[in-house]
Structures are given as structure tokens and as C-alpha cells.
Backbone as ProteinMPNN parsed JSONL, in Angstrom:
{"seq_chain_A": "XXXXXXXXXXXXXXXXXXXXXXXXXXXXXXXXXXXXXXXXXXXXXXXXXXXXXXXXXXXXXXXXXXXXXXXXXXXXXXXXXXXXXXXXXXXXXXXXXXXXXXXXXXXXXXXXXXXXXXXXXXXXXXXXXXXXXXXXXXXXXXXXXXXXXXXXXXXXX", "coords_chain_A": {"N_chain_A": [[108.845, 48.244, 111.991], [109.923, 50.201, 114.662], [111.849, 53.101, 114.086], [113.57, 53.975, 115.996], [114.19, 51.867, 117.528], [116.452, 49.789, 119.152], [118.213, 46.909, 118.678], [118.812, 44.386, 121.116], [122.025, 43.613, 122.566], [124.005, 40.681, 121.842], [125.109, 39.58, 124.19], [123.444, 40.557, 126.182], [121.032, 39.35, 125.424], [121.712, 36.688, 125.835], [122.121, 36.672, 128.582], [119.516, 37.333, 129.417], [118.113, 35.046, 128.466], [119.247, 33.021, 130.063], [118.409, 33.858, 132.609], [115.616, 33.715, 132.264], [115.27, 30.986, 131.875], [115.664, 29.973, 134.432], [113.797, 31.429, 135.966], [111.339, 31.114, 134.637], [110.99, 28.413, 134.053], [109.059, 26.269, 134.204], [106.908, 27.4, 132.785], [108.032, 27.804, 130.242], [108.519, 25.163, 129.528], [105.883, 24.125, 129.497], [104.742, 25.686, 127.454], [106.34, 24.872, 125.315], [105.65, 22.162, 125.117], [102.983, 22.4, 124.378], [102.971, 23.832, 122.044], [102.136, 23.332, 119.387], [99.365, 23.095, 119.665], [98.81, 25.649, 120.59], [99.413, 27.171, 118.318], [97.521, 26.159, 116.531], [95.143, 27.009, 117.711], [95.491, 29.652, 117.527], [96.669, 31.281, 119.573], [97.984, 33.962, 120.045], [99.221, 35.667, 121.942], [100.46, 33.996, 123.929], [102.219, 32.614, 122.272], [103.882, 34.684, 121.373], [104.98, 35.484, 123.848], [106.306, 33.15, 124.585], [108.235, 33.093, 122.582], [109.726, 35.356, 123.283], [110.675, 34.542, 125.796], [112.294, 32.388, 125.072], [114.134, 33.419, 123.228], [115.146, 35.666, 124.509], [114.948, 38.272, 123.721], [113.917, 40.615, 124.741], [113.198, 42.438, 127.791], [111.28, 40.974, 130.409], [108.595, 42.272, 131.918], [107.249, 42.732, 135.269], [104.452, 42.801, 135.061], [104.021, 41.552, 132.596], [105.006, 39.025, 133.236], [103.153, 38.183, 135.155], [100.892, 38.117, 133.539], [101.586, 36.109, 131.711], [101.742, 33.86, 133.388], [99.098, 33.735, 134.421], [97.672, 33.363, 132.068], [98.58, 30.86, 131.232], [97.612, 29.314, 133.326], [94.863, 29.566, 132.859], [94.722, 28.286, 130.397], [95.379, 25.7, 131.126], [93.069, 24.864, 132.276], [91.438, 24.562, 130.161], [89.833, 22.435, 127.851], [91.032, 22.12, 125.343], [93.759, 22.139, 125.727], [94.278, 20.384, 127.761], [94.459, 17.033, 128.297], [93.007, 15.274, 130.021], [90.77, 16.811, 130.757], [89.693, 17.085, 128.222], [88.863, 14.496, 127.57], [86.897, 14.141, 129.512], [85.129, 16.205, 128.752], [84.39, 15.295, 126.23], [82.898, 13.049, 126.919], [80.707, 14.27, 128.158], [79.635, 15.615, 125.988], [78.873, 13.694, 124.178], [76.085, 12.727, 124.121], [74.83, 15.061, 123.168], [76.062, 15.478, 120.683], [75.118, 13.207, 119.437], [72.386, 13.803, 119.193], [72.578, 16.024, 117.535], [73.551, 14.807, 115.236], [71.355, 13.209, 114.547], [69.418, 15.158, 113.891], [70.776, 16.331, 111.789], [70.887, 14.22, 109.956], [68.171, 13.924, 109.403], [67.661, 16.403, 108.187], [69.367, 16.291, 105.966], [68.229, 14.147, 104.609], [65.828, 15.213, 103.788], [66.734, 17.177, 102.218], [67.043, 19.78, 103.244], [67.243, 23.34, 103.912], [68.601, 23.94, 106.221], [70.887, 22.475, 106.707], [73.515, 23.457, 106.528], [73.6, 25.184, 108.738], [73.331, 23.325, 110.822], [75.666, 21.845, 110.501], [77.555, 23.835, 111.069], [76.973, 24.33, 113.775], [77.664, 21.845, 114.836], [80.408, 21.789, 114.287], [81.25, 23.939, 115.881], [80.608, 22.928, 118.443], [82.32, 20.722, 118.616], [84.792, 22.013, 118.528], [84.783, 23.892, 120.659], [83.843, 22.536, 122.843], [81.306, 22.861, 123.991], [77.841, 23.891, 123.95], [75.739, 26.551, 123.021], [72.839, 28.149, 124.481], [71.199, 29.37, 122.592], [71.985, 28.092, 120.253], [71.118, 25.508, 120.824], [68.391, 25.968, 121.036], [67.864, 26.732, 118.398], [68.482, 24.342, 117.039], [66.469, 22.738, 118.122], [64.208, 23.994, 117.018], [64.619, 23.468, 114.306], [64.492, 20.675, 114.345], [61.852, 20.299, 115.209], [60.435, 21.474, 113.106], [61.211, 19.809, 110.992], [60.283, 17.328, 111.891], [57.545, 17.804, 112.041], [56.972, 18.032, 109.368], [57.26, 15.486, 108.635], [55.042, 13.829, 108.424], [53.555, 14.921, 106.393], [53.411, 13.938, 103.756], [51.764, 11.726, 104.015], [49.155, 12.589, 104.238], [47.74, 12.825, 101.865], [46.89, 10.294, 101.168]], "CA_chain_A": [[109.678, 48.349, 113.177], [110.199, 51.573, 115.062], [113.191, 53.44, 113.625], [114.409, 54.256, 117.15], [114.393, 50.621, 118.262], [117.806, 49.241, 119.068], [118.22, 45.496, 119.002], [119.721, 44.141, 122.244], [123.313, 42.975, 122.258], [123.964, 39.23, 122.064], [125.39, 39.272, 125.603], [122.218, 40.851, 126.931], [120.061, 38.315, 125.098], [122.158, 35.457, 126.492], [121.847, 36.857, 130.007], [118.056, 37.227, 129.566], [117.735, 33.638, 128.288], [119.652, 32.259, 131.254], [117.531, 34.243, 133.701], [114.267, 33.209, 131.987], [115.263, 29.537, 132.081], [115.509, 29.695, 135.861], [112.589, 32.059, 136.505], [110.122, 30.668, 133.947], [111.254, 27.064, 133.548], [107.815, 25.51, 134.025], [106.118, 28.044, 131.738], [108.679, 27.514, 128.963], [108.298, 23.743, 129.246], [104.477, 23.948, 129.139], [104.529, 26.278, 126.124], [107.017, 24.021, 124.332], [104.851, 20.954, 124.964], [101.68, 22.728, 123.781], [103.181, 24.83, 120.993], [101.308, 23.029, 118.218], [97.982, 23.436, 120.0], [98.734, 27.107, 120.652], [99.368, 27.722, 116.96], [96.239, 25.781, 115.933], [94.085, 27.832, 118.293], [95.881, 31.054, 117.285], [96.872, 31.962, 120.851], [99.116, 34.801, 119.672], [99.909, 36.211, 123.118], [101.372, 33.011, 124.516], [103.274, 32.324, 121.299], [104.824, 35.805, 121.446], [105.687, 35.433, 125.13], [107.225, 32.009, 124.519], [109.35, 33.529, 121.743], [110.54, 36.274, 124.091], [111.358, 33.776, 126.839], [113.307, 31.505, 124.484], [115.193, 34.185, 122.561], [115.708, 36.688, 125.39], [115.047, 39.474, 122.894], [113.531, 41.804, 125.504], [112.957, 42.218, 129.215], [109.926, 40.611, 130.798], [108.2, 43.103, 133.048], [106.42, 41.98, 136.226], [103.095, 42.7, 134.542], [104.066, 40.518, 131.562], [105.191, 37.732, 133.918], [101.862, 37.824, 135.753], [99.98, 37.785, 132.443], [101.998, 34.807, 131.18], [101.35, 32.818, 134.344], [97.64, 33.614, 134.494], [97.21, 32.816, 130.797], [98.864, 29.424, 131.232], [96.668, 28.694, 134.26], [93.586, 29.481, 132.155], [94.834, 27.266, 129.346], [95.398, 24.374, 131.751], [91.675, 24.536, 132.595], [90.741, 24.485, 128.889], [89.95, 21.083, 127.28], [91.893, 22.09, 124.165], [95.148, 21.975, 126.136], [94.382, 19.405, 128.846], [93.924, 15.759, 127.795], [92.016, 14.736, 130.955], [89.546, 17.602, 130.607], [89.145, 16.803, 126.898], [88.149, 13.217, 127.654], [85.698, 14.411, 130.315], [84.218, 17.02, 127.952], [83.851, 14.435, 125.173], [81.854, 12.219, 127.521], [79.522, 15.105, 128.37], [79.086, 16.057, 124.71], [78.462, 12.565, 123.343], [74.636, 12.726, 123.83], [74.475, 16.245, 122.372], [76.495, 15.217, 119.31], [74.189, 12.225, 118.893], [71.159, 14.512, 118.798], [72.908, 16.856, 116.371], [73.643, 13.905, 114.078], [69.99, 12.81, 114.178], [68.792, 16.285, 113.199], [71.484, 16.508, 110.516], [70.451, 13.155, 109.051], [66.806, 14.263, 108.969], [67.733, 17.546, 107.277], [69.978, 15.852, 104.709], [67.278, 13.275, 103.924], [64.801, 16.058, 103.171], [67.451, 18.209, 101.461], [66.581, 21.01, 103.881], [68.184, 24.46, 103.866], [69.252, 24.124, 107.521], [72.017, 21.554, 106.842], [74.728, 24.239, 106.806], [73.508, 25.634, 110.133], [73.58, 22.178, 111.708], [77.099, 21.536, 110.4], [78.274, 24.878, 111.798], [76.788, 24.078, 115.209], [78.457, 20.659, 115.18], [81.819, 22.191, 114.274], [81.441, 24.768, 117.074], [80.567, 22.068, 119.624], [83.547, 19.923, 118.634], [85.953, 22.876, 118.768], [84.718, 24.609, 121.937], [83.389, 21.606, 123.879], [80.086, 23.331, 124.628], [76.812, 24.376, 123.034], [75.042, 27.665, 123.645], [71.382, 27.995, 124.589], [70.595, 29.779, 121.322], [72.214, 27.026, 119.285], [70.233, 24.398, 121.18], [67.036, 26.377, 120.654], [67.802, 26.665, 116.939], [68.409, 22.929, 116.66], [65.139, 22.26, 118.485], [63.272, 24.516, 116.022], [64.828, 22.717, 113.07], [63.973, 19.326, 114.578], [60.389, 20.366, 115.273], [59.95, 21.752, 111.753], [61.419, 18.617, 110.165], [59.432, 16.23, 112.344], [56.181, 18.15, 111.643], [56.877, 17.752, 107.94], [57.458, 14.055, 108.455], [53.787, 13.165, 108.099], [52.807, 15.67, 105.379], [53.205, 13.113, 102.577], [50.75, 10.708, 104.302], [47.821, 13.185, 104.284], [47.066, 12.646, 100.593], [46.354, 8.928, 101.04]], "C_chain_A": [[109.954, 49.819, 113.427], [111.631, 51.927, 114.666], [114.12, 53.773, 114.788], [114.711, 52.995, 117.97], [115.823, 50.133, 118.054], [117.764, 47.8, 119.541], [119.188, 45.257, 120.159], [120.99, 43.415, 121.799], [123.201, 41.478, 122.522], [124.251, 38.833, 123.519], [124.154, 39.475, 126.466], [121.17, 39.765, 126.681], [120.425, 37.0, 125.796], [121.852, 35.515, 127.985], [120.342, 36.731, 130.288], [117.605, 35.774, 129.468], [118.059, 32.822, 129.523], [118.749, 32.574, 132.442], [116.132, 33.655, 133.512], [114.181, 31.706, 132.185], [115.073, 29.186, 133.55], [114.181, 30.219, 136.385], [111.301, 31.487, 135.909], [110.288, 29.265, 133.365], [109.994, 26.271, 133.256], [106.981, 26.077, 132.874], [106.7, 27.744, 130.358], [108.413, 26.073, 128.563], [106.85, 23.509, 128.801], [104.21, 24.492, 127.738], [105.163, 25.413, 125.042], [106.197, 22.762, 124.06], [103.551, 21.216, 124.205], [101.785, 23.704, 122.617], [102.292, 24.577, 119.774], [99.846, 23.395, 118.478], [97.806, 24.951, 120.067], [98.649, 27.708, 119.251], [98.058, 27.364, 116.27], [95.123, 26.685, 116.432], [94.378, 29.323, 118.176], [95.988, 31.848, 118.586], [98.138, 32.815, 120.727], [99.902, 35.304, 120.876], [100.904, 35.211, 123.684], [102.491, 32.632, 123.554], [104.33, 33.424, 121.331], [105.635, 35.767, 122.742], [106.69, 34.275, 125.166], [108.453, 32.383, 123.691], [110.286, 34.45, 122.517], [111.328, 35.498, 125.142], [112.482, 32.911, 126.269], [114.461, 32.301, 123.882], [115.867, 35.185, 123.492], [115.804, 38.031, 124.707], [114.609, 40.747, 123.611], [113.299, 41.426, 126.952], [111.497, 41.834, 129.431], [109.599, 41.416, 132.046], [107.385, 42.265, 134.03], [104.977, 41.796, 135.75], [103.013, 41.622, 133.453], [104.175, 39.138, 132.2], [103.874, 37.263, 134.523], [100.871, 37.412, 134.663], [100.31, 36.421, 131.841], [101.498, 33.699, 132.099], [99.839, 32.638, 134.395], [97.076, 33.028, 133.199], [97.449, 31.314, 130.726], [97.921, 28.693, 132.185], [95.3, 28.544, 133.601], [93.612, 28.39, 131.103], [94.823, 25.862, 129.939], [93.989, 23.919, 132.116], [90.833, 24.359, 131.328], [90.915, 23.088, 128.298], [90.836, 21.001, 126.039], [93.345, 21.788, 124.525], [95.347, 20.87, 127.169], [93.686, 18.113, 128.421], [92.831, 15.203, 128.71], [90.689, 15.482, 130.838], [88.887, 17.339, 129.25], [88.331, 15.515, 126.919], [86.834, 13.403, 128.41], [84.663, 15.197, 129.506], [83.599, 16.201, 126.822], [82.73, 13.55, 125.696], [80.566, 13.01, 127.715], [78.839, 15.454, 127.049], [78.559, 14.92, 123.84], [76.948, 12.549, 123.09], [74.215, 13.907, 122.954], [74.863, 16.02, 120.913], [75.602, 14.166, 118.651], [72.91, 12.878, 118.408], [71.412, 15.382, 117.57], [72.961, 15.986, 115.114], [72.269, 13.438, 113.612], [69.317, 13.924, 113.376], [69.449, 16.493, 111.837], [71.047, 15.452, 109.504], [69.039, 13.439, 108.528], [66.837, 15.382, 107.927], [68.331, 17.136, 105.935], [69.024, 14.97, 103.92], [66.217, 14.085, 103.194], [65.404, 17.156, 102.313], [67.022, 19.6, 101.928], [67.665, 22.083, 103.815], [68.972, 24.633, 105.167], [70.479, 23.229, 107.724], [73.299, 22.313, 107.182], [74.748, 24.735, 108.251], [73.861, 24.499, 111.086], [75.062, 21.809, 111.683], [77.942, 22.568, 111.15], [78.174, 24.676, 113.311], [77.644, 22.89, 115.642], [79.948, 20.998, 115.246], [82.147, 23.028, 115.512], [81.516, 23.901, 118.332], [81.85, 21.251, 119.725], [84.769, 20.764, 118.976], [85.949, 23.47, 120.173], [84.216, 23.765, 123.1], [82.198, 22.123, 124.662], [79.099, 23.742, 123.546], [76.053, 25.485, 123.748], [73.543, 27.392, 123.665], [70.704, 28.337, 123.261], [70.807, 28.721, 120.247], [71.28, 25.85, 119.552], [68.796, 24.728, 120.795], [66.858, 26.302, 119.135], [67.704, 25.235, 116.444], [67.032, 22.346, 116.971], [64.087, 22.734, 117.478], [63.38, 23.737, 114.716], [64.237, 21.32, 113.211], [62.452, 19.312, 114.541], [59.801, 20.58, 113.88], [60.077, 20.511, 110.865], [60.505, 17.465, 110.586], [57.953, 16.519, 112.06], [55.953, 17.812, 110.186], [56.949, 16.259, 107.657], [56.188, 13.373, 107.966], [52.994, 13.893, 107.018], [52.507, 14.828, 104.153], [52.086, 12.089, 102.78], [49.328, 11.273, 104.241], [47.053, 12.942, 102.99], [46.393, 11.284, 100.471], [45.05, 8.729, 101.717]], "O_chain_A": [[110.19, 50.584, 112.492], [112.54, 51.128, 114.889], [115.334, 53.848, 114.6], [115.406, 53.059, 118.983], [116.325, 50.076, 116.931], [117.336, 47.508, 120.658], [120.266, 45.851, 120.193], [121.008, 42.706, 120.793], [122.386, 41.053, 123.342], [123.692, 37.856, 124.017], [123.857, 38.679, 127.357], [120.503, 39.314, 127.611], [119.549, 36.287, 126.286], [121.387, 34.54, 128.577], [119.939, 36.105, 131.268], [116.809, 35.315, 130.286], [117.241, 32.024, 129.98], [118.367, 31.677, 133.193], [115.528, 33.158, 134.462], [113.146, 31.195, 132.613], [114.396, 28.211, 133.875], [113.508, 29.541, 137.161], [110.288, 31.388, 136.601], [109.769, 28.977, 132.286], [109.866, 25.669, 132.191], [106.415, 25.323, 132.083], [105.96, 27.463, 129.415], [108.118, 25.788, 127.403], [106.61, 22.779, 127.838], [103.539, 23.848, 126.931], [104.586, 25.24, 123.968], [106.062, 22.342, 122.911], [103.074, 20.35, 123.472], [100.796, 24.335, 122.244], [101.755, 25.522, 119.195], [99.175, 23.944, 117.605], [96.774, 25.477, 119.651], [97.892, 28.653, 119.026], [97.528, 28.169, 115.503], [94.251, 27.083, 115.658], [93.613, 30.155, 118.664], [95.462, 32.956, 118.688], [99.205, 32.455, 121.224], [101.131, 35.36, 120.828], [102.069, 35.547, 123.896], [103.607, 32.354, 123.993], [105.528, 33.14, 121.318], [106.844, 35.994, 122.725], [107.786, 34.408, 125.71], [109.577, 32.034, 124.05], [111.507, 34.329, 122.411], [112.51, 35.764, 125.356], [113.511, 32.725, 126.919], [115.622, 31.912, 124.005], [117.034, 35.523, 123.292], [116.649, 38.851, 125.068], [114.898, 41.847, 123.141], [113.215, 40.247, 127.297], [110.602, 42.307, 128.73], [110.236, 41.266, 133.088], [106.884, 41.201, 133.665], [104.359, 40.763, 136.006], [102.042, 40.867, 133.398], [103.519, 38.192, 131.762], [103.519, 36.09, 134.418], [100.102, 36.468, 134.843], [99.404, 35.661, 131.5], [100.904, 32.722, 131.643], [99.35, 31.508, 134.409], [96.102, 32.276, 133.235], [96.607, 30.576, 130.214], [97.48, 27.581, 131.892], [94.645, 27.514, 133.762], [92.639, 27.655, 130.936], [94.309, 24.932, 129.316], [93.741, 22.721, 132.251], [89.647, 24.041, 131.413], [92.04, 22.592, 128.243], [91.342, 19.927, 125.715], [94.082, 21.237, 123.708], [96.482, 20.464, 127.422], [92.474, 18.096, 128.209], [91.819, 14.707, 128.214], [89.621, 14.87, 130.822], [87.661, 17.366, 129.141], [87.24, 15.453, 126.353], [85.792, 12.89, 128.001], [83.47, 14.9, 129.561], [82.428, 16.383, 126.489], [81.734, 13.325, 125.009], [79.471, 12.502, 127.473], [77.615, 15.575, 126.99], [77.862, 15.172, 122.857], [76.542, 12.372, 121.941], [73.343, 13.766, 122.097], [74.089, 16.332, 120.008], [75.356, 14.226, 117.446], [72.405, 12.547, 117.336], [70.57, 15.469, 116.676], [72.474, 16.384, 114.056], [72.04, 13.287, 112.412], [68.724, 13.679, 112.325], [68.774, 16.792, 110.853], [70.86, 15.758, 108.326], [68.752, 13.22, 107.351], [66.135, 15.323, 106.917], [67.862, 17.576, 104.885], [69.003, 15.032, 102.691], [65.76, 13.699, 102.118], [64.68, 17.974, 101.745], [66.687, 20.471, 101.126], [68.849, 21.777, 103.681], [69.927, 25.408, 105.2], [71.055, 23.226, 108.812], [74.08, 21.87, 108.023], [75.789, 24.708, 108.908], [74.605, 24.696, 112.047], [75.645, 21.498, 112.722], [78.93, 22.214, 111.794], [79.158, 24.83, 114.036], [78.277, 22.93, 116.697], [80.657, 20.55, 116.147], [83.201, 22.848, 116.122], [82.379, 24.111, 119.184], [82.405, 21.107, 120.814], [85.685, 20.282, 119.641], [86.998, 23.545, 120.813], [84.172, 24.244, 124.234], [82.079, 21.862, 125.859], [79.464, 23.917, 122.383], [75.757, 25.376, 124.938], [73.047, 26.517, 122.957], [69.75, 27.673, 122.856], [69.923, 28.477, 119.425], [70.719, 25.268, 118.623], [68.071, 23.872, 120.287], [65.817, 25.858, 118.65], [66.931, 24.943, 115.532], [66.49, 21.562, 116.192], [63.183, 21.978, 117.121], [62.373, 23.39, 114.099], [63.56, 20.835, 112.305], [61.839, 18.438, 113.929], [58.804, 19.958, 113.513], [59.176, 20.198, 110.088], [60.013, 16.716, 109.742], [57.178, 15.584, 111.858], [54.873, 17.36, 109.806], [56.713, 15.832, 106.527], [56.257, 12.434, 107.174], [51.854, 13.513, 106.748], [51.442, 14.984, 103.556], [51.509, 11.624, 101.797], [48.375, 10.495, 104.197], [45.825, 12.86, 103.017], [45.416, 11.146, 99.736], [44.497, 7.629, 101.683]]}, "name": "protein", "num_of_chains": 1, "seq": "XXXXXXXXXXXXXXXXXXXXXXXXXXXXXXXXXXXXXXXXXXXXXXXXXXXXXXXXXXXXXXXXXXXXXXXXXXXXXXXXXXXXXXXXXXXXXXXXXXXXXXXXXXXXXXXXXXXXXXXXXXXXXXXXXXXXXXXXXXXXXXXXXXXXXXXXXXXXX"}
């Protein structure tokens, strides 16, 4: 802590809290409802801003207010914070997760070295509700390599 920092007086903090309740009522309510998700996703900025709004420990500048509002708007469009978007994203990802599971089962059956990669991709897809082109290309390479090896044991007969 800065040695020149002076903690605000309790009256000032009370006045700030009362003002923030009227000015940022919706934002405080949204942050309170989604506090657990914010901590799970490590959204430090919104957690800090929520703490300031609830405690009244410092003034909220216009730039901070704009940043709080825009950050909440972005979060409302994110499936991690919005139940309706999460359901929609799960529906879109169901076929992709099915393909990932097929490749993972093939790799585990052959005790392949790519099992960890496949598990990482699956974890990423479940957490971020999307898959990148490079991940998809990597999965396709693994699938192709495993399916080519599928008939190698039959050549000896």
C-alpha cells in the first residue's frame, strides 16, 4: 500500500455506497448474481469494481463507470455468464464433442501419445464454447494417423 494513501472516512464511504446503489443498481445486482462465475473465470476487474461499488472505498470515475458497463455488456454476451447462450452453444458443440470423443476413444484404445492433446482440446472446447481451426486440424491429423494404422495389423495375414 502506498504510504501516502489515506483511507476514506466512514461518512464518505457511506455516502459513496448510497450514491452507487442508485447510480449502479443494475450493475451491482448483476455482479452479485454472477459473483461465483466471475471468481471461477478469474475476472479480476469486475470483482474489484464490484468490491468498490459495494464498499464505497473510492470514487468511481466516469472512465471506470464506462468500463464497468461495457465489461458487463460483454459478459452478458458470453455463454459462461448467460444461461440461454450456454444452452445454444452446447447444442452447437454437441457434434464436435462427439467427434472429439471418437478420436479420444481410438487414441486410448491404441495407447497413443496424442491422448493428452485430445483431452486438452476437449477441456478448451467445454470451457470456451468454441474450437479453433488449428485444434480442428490437429484432431483431423490425429484421426487420420490413427485410422491409417487401423489396418496395419491385417497386412501380415
